[in-house]
Short mmCIF file of C-alpha atoms and ligand atoms in Angstrom, two decimals:
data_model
loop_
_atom_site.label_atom_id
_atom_site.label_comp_id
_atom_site.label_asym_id
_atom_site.label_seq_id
_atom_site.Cartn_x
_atom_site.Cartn_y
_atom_site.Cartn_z
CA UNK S 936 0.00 0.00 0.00
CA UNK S 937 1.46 3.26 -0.81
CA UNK S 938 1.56 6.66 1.59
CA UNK S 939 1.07 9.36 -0.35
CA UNK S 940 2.20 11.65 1.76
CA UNK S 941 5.27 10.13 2.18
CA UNK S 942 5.64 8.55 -1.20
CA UNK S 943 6.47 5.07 0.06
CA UNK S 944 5.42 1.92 0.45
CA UNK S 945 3.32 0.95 3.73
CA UNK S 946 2.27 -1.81 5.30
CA UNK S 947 5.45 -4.00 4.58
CA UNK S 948 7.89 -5.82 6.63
CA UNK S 949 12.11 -5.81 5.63
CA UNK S 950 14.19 -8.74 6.04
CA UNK S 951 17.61 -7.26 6.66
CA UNK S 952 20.54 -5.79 8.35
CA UNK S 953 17.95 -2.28 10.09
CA UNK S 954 20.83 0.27 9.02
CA UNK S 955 20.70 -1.08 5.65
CA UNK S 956 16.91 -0.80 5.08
CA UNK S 957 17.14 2.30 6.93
CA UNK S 958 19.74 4.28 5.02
CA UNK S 959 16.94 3.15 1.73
CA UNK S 960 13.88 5.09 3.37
CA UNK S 961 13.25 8.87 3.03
CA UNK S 962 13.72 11.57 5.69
CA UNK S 963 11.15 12.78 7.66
CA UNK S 964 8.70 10.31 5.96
CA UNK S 965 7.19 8.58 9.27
CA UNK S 966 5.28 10.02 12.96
CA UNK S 967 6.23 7.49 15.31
CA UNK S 968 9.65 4.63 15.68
CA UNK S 969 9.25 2.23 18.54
CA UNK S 970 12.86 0.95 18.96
CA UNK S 971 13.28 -2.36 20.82
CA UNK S 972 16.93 -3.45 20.55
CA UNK S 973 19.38 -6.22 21.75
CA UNK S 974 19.78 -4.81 25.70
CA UNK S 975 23.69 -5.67 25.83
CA UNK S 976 22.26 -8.37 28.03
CA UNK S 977 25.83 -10.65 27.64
CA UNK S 978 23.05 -13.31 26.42
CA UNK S 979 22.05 -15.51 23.08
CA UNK S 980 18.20 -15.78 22.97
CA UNK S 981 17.25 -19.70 21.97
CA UNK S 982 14.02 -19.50 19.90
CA UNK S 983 11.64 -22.16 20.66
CA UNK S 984 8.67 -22.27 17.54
CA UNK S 985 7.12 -23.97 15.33
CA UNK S 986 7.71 -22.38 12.55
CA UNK S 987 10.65 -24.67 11.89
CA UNK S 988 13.35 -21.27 11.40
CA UNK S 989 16.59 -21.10 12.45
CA UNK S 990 17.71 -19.54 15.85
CA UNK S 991 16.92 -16.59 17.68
CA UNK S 992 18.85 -13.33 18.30
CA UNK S 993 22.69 -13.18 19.75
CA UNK S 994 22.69 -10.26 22.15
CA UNK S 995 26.32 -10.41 22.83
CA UNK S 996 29.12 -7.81 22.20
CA UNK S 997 33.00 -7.51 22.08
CA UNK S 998 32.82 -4.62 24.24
CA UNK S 999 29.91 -2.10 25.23
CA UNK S 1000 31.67 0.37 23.36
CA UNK S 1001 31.01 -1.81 19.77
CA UNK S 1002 27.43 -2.26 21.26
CA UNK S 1003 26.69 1.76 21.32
CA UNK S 1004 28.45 2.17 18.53
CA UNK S 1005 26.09 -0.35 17.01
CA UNK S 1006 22.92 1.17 18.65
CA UNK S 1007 24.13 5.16 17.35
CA UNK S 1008 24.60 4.45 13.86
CA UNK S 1009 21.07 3.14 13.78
CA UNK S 1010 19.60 5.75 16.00
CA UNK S 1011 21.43 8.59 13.81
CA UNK S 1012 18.96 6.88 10.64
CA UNK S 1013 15.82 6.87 12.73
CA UNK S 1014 16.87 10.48 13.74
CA UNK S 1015 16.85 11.42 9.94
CA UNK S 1016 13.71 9.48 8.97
CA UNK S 1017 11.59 10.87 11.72
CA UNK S 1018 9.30 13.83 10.78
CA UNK S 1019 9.95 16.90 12.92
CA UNK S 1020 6.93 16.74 14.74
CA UNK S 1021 7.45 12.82 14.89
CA UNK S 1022 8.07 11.05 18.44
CA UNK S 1023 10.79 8.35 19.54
CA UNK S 1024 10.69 5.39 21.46
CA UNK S 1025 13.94 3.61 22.85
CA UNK S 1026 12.96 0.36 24.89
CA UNK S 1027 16.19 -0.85 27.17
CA UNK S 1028 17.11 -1.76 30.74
CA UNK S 1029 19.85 -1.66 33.16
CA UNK S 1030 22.60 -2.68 31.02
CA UNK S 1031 23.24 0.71 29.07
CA UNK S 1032 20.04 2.69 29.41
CA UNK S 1033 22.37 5.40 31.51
CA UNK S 1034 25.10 4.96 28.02
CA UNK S 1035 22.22 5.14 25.95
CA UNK S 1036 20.52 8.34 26.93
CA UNK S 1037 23.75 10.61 27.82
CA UNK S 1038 26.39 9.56 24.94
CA UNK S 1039 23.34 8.37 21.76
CA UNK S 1040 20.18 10.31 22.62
CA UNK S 1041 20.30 13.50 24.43
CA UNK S 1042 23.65 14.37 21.96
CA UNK S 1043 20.96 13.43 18.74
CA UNK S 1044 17.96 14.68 19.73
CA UNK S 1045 19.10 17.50 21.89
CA UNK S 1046 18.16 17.19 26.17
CA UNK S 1047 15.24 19.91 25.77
CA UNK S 1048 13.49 16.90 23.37
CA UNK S 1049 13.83 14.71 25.99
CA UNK S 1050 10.35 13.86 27.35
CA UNK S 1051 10.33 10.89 29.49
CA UNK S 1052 11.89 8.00 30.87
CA UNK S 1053 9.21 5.41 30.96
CA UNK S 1054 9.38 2.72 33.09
CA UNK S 1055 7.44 -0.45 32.26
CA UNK S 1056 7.00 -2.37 35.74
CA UNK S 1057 6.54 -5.88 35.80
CA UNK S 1058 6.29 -8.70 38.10
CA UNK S 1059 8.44 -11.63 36.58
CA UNK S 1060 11.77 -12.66 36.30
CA UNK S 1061 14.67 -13.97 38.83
CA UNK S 1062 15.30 -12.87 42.59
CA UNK S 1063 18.77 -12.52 43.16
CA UNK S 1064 20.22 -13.19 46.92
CA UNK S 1065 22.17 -10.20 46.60
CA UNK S 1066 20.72 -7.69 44.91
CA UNK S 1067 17.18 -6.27 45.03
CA UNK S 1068 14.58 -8.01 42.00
CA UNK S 1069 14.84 -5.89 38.91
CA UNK S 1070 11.40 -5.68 37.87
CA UNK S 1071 11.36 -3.22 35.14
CA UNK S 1072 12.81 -1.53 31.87
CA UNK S 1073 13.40 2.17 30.67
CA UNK S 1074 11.57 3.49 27.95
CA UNK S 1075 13.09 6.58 26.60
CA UNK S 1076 10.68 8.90 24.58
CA UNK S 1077 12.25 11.87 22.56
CA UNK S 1078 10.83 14.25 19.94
CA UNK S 1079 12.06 15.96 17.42
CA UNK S 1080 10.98 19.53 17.97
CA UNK S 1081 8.47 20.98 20.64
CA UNK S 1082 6.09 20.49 18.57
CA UNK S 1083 4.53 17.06 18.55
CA UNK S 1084 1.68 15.22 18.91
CA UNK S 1085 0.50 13.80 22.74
CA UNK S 1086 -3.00 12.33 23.80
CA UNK S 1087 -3.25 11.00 27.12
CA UNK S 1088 -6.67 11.39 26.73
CA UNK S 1089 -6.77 8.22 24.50
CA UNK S 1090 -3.98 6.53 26.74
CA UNK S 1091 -6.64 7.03 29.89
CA UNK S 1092 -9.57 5.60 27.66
CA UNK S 1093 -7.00 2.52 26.99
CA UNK S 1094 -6.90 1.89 30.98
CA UNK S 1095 -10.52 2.39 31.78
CA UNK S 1096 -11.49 0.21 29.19
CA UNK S 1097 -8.67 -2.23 30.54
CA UNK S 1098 -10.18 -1.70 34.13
CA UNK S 1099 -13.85 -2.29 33.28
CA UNK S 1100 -12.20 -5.42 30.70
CA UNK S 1101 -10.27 -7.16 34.44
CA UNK S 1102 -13.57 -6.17 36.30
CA UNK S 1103 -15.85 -7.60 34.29
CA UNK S 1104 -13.97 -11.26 34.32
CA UNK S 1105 -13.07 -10.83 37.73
CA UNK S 1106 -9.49 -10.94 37.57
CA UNK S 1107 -6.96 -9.80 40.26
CA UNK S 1108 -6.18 -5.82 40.23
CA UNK S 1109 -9.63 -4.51 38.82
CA UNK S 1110 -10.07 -2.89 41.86
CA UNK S 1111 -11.46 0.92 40.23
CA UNK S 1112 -8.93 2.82 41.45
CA UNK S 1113 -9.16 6.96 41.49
CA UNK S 1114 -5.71 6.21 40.13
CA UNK S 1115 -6.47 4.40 36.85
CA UNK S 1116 -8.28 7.50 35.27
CA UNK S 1117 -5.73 10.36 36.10
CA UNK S 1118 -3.73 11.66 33.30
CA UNK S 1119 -0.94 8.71 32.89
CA UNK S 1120 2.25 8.86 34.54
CA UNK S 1121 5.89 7.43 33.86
CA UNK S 1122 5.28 4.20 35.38
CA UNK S 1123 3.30 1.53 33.07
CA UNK S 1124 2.66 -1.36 35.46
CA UNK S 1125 1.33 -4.37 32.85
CA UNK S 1126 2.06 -8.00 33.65
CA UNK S 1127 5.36 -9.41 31.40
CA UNK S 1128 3.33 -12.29 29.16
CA UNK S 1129 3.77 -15.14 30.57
CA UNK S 1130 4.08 -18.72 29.22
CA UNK S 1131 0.68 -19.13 29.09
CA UNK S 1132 -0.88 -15.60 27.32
CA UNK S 1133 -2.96 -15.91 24.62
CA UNK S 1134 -0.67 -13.45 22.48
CA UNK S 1135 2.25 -15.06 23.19
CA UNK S 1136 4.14 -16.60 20.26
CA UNK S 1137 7.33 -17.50 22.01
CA UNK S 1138 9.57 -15.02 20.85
CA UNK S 1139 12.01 -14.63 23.63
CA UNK S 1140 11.93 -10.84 24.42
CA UNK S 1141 7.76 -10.76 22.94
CA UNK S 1142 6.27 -7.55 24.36
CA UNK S 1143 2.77 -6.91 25.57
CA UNK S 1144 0.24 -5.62 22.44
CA UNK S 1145 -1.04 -4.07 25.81
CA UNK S 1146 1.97 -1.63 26.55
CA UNK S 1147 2.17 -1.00 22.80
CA UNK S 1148 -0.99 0.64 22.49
CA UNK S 1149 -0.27 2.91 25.23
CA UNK S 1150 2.54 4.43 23.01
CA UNK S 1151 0.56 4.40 19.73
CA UNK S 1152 -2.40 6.10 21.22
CA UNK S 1153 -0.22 8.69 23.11
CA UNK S 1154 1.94 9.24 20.06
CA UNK S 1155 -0.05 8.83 16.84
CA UNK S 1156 -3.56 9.29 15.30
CA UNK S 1157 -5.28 7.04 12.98
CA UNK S 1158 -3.38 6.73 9.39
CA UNK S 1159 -0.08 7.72 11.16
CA UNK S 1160 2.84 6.04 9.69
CA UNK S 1161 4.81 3.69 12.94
CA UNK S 1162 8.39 2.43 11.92
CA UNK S 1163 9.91 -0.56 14.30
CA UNK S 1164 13.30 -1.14 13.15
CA UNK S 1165 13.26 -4.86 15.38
CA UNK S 1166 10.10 -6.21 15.54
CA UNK S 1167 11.28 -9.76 16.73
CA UNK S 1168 7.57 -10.76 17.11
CA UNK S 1169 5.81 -8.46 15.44
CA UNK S 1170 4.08 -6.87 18.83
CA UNK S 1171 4.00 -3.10 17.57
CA UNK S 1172 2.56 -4.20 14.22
CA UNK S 1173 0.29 -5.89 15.56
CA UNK S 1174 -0.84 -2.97 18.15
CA UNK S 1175 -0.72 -0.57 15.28
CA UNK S 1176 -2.80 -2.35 12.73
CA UNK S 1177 -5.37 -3.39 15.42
CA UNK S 1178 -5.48 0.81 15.69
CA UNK S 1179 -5.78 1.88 12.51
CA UNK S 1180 -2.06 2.93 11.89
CA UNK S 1181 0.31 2.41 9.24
CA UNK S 1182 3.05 0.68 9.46
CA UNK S 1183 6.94 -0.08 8.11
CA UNK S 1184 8.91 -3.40 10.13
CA UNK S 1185 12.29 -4.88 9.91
CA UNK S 1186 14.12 -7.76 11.22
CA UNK S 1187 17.37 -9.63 10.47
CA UNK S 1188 15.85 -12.88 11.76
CA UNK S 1189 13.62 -14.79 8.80
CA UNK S 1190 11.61 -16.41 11.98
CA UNK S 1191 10.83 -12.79 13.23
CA UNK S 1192 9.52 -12.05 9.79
CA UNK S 1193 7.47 -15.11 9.68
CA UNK S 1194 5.89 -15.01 13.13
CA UNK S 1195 5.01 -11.51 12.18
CA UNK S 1196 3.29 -12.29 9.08
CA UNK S 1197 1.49 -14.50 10.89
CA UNK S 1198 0.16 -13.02 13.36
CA UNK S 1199 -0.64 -10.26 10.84
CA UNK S 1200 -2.71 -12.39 8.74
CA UNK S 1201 -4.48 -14.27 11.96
CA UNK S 1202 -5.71 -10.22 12.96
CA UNK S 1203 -9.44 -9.60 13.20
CA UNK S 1204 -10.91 -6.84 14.45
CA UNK S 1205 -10.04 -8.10 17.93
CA UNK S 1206 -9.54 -5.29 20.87
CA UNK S 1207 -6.44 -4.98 22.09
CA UNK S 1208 -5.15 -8.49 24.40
C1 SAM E 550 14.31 -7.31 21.79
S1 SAM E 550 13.91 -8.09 20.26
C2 SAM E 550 12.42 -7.25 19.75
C3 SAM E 550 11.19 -7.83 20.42
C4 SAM E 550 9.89 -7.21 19.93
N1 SAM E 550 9.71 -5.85 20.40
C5 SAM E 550 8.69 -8.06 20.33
O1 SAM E 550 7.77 -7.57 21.00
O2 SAM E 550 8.68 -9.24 19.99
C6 SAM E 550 15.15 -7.43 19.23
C7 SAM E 550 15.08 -7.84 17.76
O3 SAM E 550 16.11 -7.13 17.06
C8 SAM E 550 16.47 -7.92 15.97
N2 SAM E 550 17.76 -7.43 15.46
C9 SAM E 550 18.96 -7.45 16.09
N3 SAM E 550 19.90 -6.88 15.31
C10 SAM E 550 19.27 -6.47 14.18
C11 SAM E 550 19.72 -5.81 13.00
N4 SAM E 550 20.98 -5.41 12.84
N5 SAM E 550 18.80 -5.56 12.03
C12 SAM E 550 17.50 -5.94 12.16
N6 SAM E 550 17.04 -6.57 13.27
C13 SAM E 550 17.91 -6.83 14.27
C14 SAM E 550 16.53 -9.33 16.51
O4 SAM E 550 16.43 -10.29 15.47
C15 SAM E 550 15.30 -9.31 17.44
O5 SAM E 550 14.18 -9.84 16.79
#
């Protein structure tokens, strides 16, 4: 599908190397990039799926200077392709997020564009004996200028509807709270999916559709163009299409691609999961 605003192509998902299918797309052609990279976690991601495809992601680095040098030449490219009233998100955690922000993103995007440092709060994962849990990641969001787009007014509909969704099946936390229908704040607290969600696909590293929505609906209107330079599973495309938003994906990993296009095609009109 083409964007005729933008004069490309829409709706389509890249197999490839991001700064290569990056340094092909125009500047200032798209309103939103949701950026979800390797964390420098030290780790190699096993992929467990049906789909038959070879392995999962390698998230390990000769130093964390070749891993930010990595992560800048990309962000430099989604710099240039964002429109100047367009918005940034840069999903990481403890491992560079303090690297990330002061030597890749306040440099690019200039500290007065910096907006917020999300933090998506979650209840899984290990408990060390010698260290308190770490139950949550950073979510930088930049913009390009001062002025941009912002609609917490849809982000608050997204949680009452979420509230009256977990009330009416009578699951834990649907207590009403005052809380849930303020203007949102910096901390998302949505459950990490778990083995047993419906949306999972067992990508290792899947994000909620959930916690995606909150950024397309703060960050974009319907028709808005969304660029995710990693989409491992597909989670933002998913989130965007089920809201009426454009879309551009890539992903080095053929599985990635494939999971994607299948949960893609699966899509009804379902509500958000
Ligand atoms: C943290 S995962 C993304 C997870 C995704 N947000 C989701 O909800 O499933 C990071 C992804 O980056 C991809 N990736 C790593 N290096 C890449 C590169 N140079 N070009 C394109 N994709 C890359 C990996 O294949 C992996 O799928």
């Amino acid at each position: 599908m083409l964007n005729e605003t933008a004069n490309i192509m829409v709706n389509q998902l890249y197999l490839g190397d991001n700064l290569e299918v990056l340094r092909q797309l125009p500047s200032e052609c798209v309103d939103m990039i949701y950026f979800d990279p390797p964390f420098f976690s030290n780790k190699q991601y096993p992929m467990r799926t049906d789909l038959q495809q070879v392995s999962g992601f390698d998230d390990r680095w000769q130093s964390l200077d070749h891993y930010l040098q990595w992560l800048k030449d990309r962000t430099i490219e989604l710099y240039r392709i964002l429109k100047p009233t367009g918005t940034l998100y840069l999903h990481c955690d403890w491992h560079a997020n303090a690297y990330i922000r002061v030597q890749i993103l306040d440099p690019l995007f200039g500290g007065k564009n910096f907006r917020n440092e999300l933090i998506w709060h979650y209840e899984t994962g290990g408990i060390p004996q010698r260290d308190f849990a770490r139950k949550h990641d950073t979510i930088f969001r930049y913009t390009k200028s001062q002025d941009f787009y912002f609609n917490p007014e849809a982000v608050q509909e997204l949680r009452s509807e979420e509230v009256l969704r977990r009330l009416a099946t009578g699951q834990k936390n649907a207590t009403r709270s005052k809380g849930q229908w303020r203007h949102p704040s910096d901390v998302i607290q949505i459950p990490a999916l778990n083995a047993m969600a419906k949306e999972r696909v067992a990508y290792p590293t899947q994000k909620p559709e959930y916690l995606l929505a909150h950024l397309l609906l703060a960050s974009t209107k319907p028709n808005d163009l969304v660029l995710d330079p990693a989409i491992g599973s597909g989670t933002t495309l998913v989130a965007a299409h089920k809201l009426q938003r454009q879309y551009i994906g890539i992903d080095q990993n053929p599985t990635a691609i494939a999971l994607t296009q299948q949960r893609l095609a699966a899509l009804v009109d379902n509500p958000i999961n």
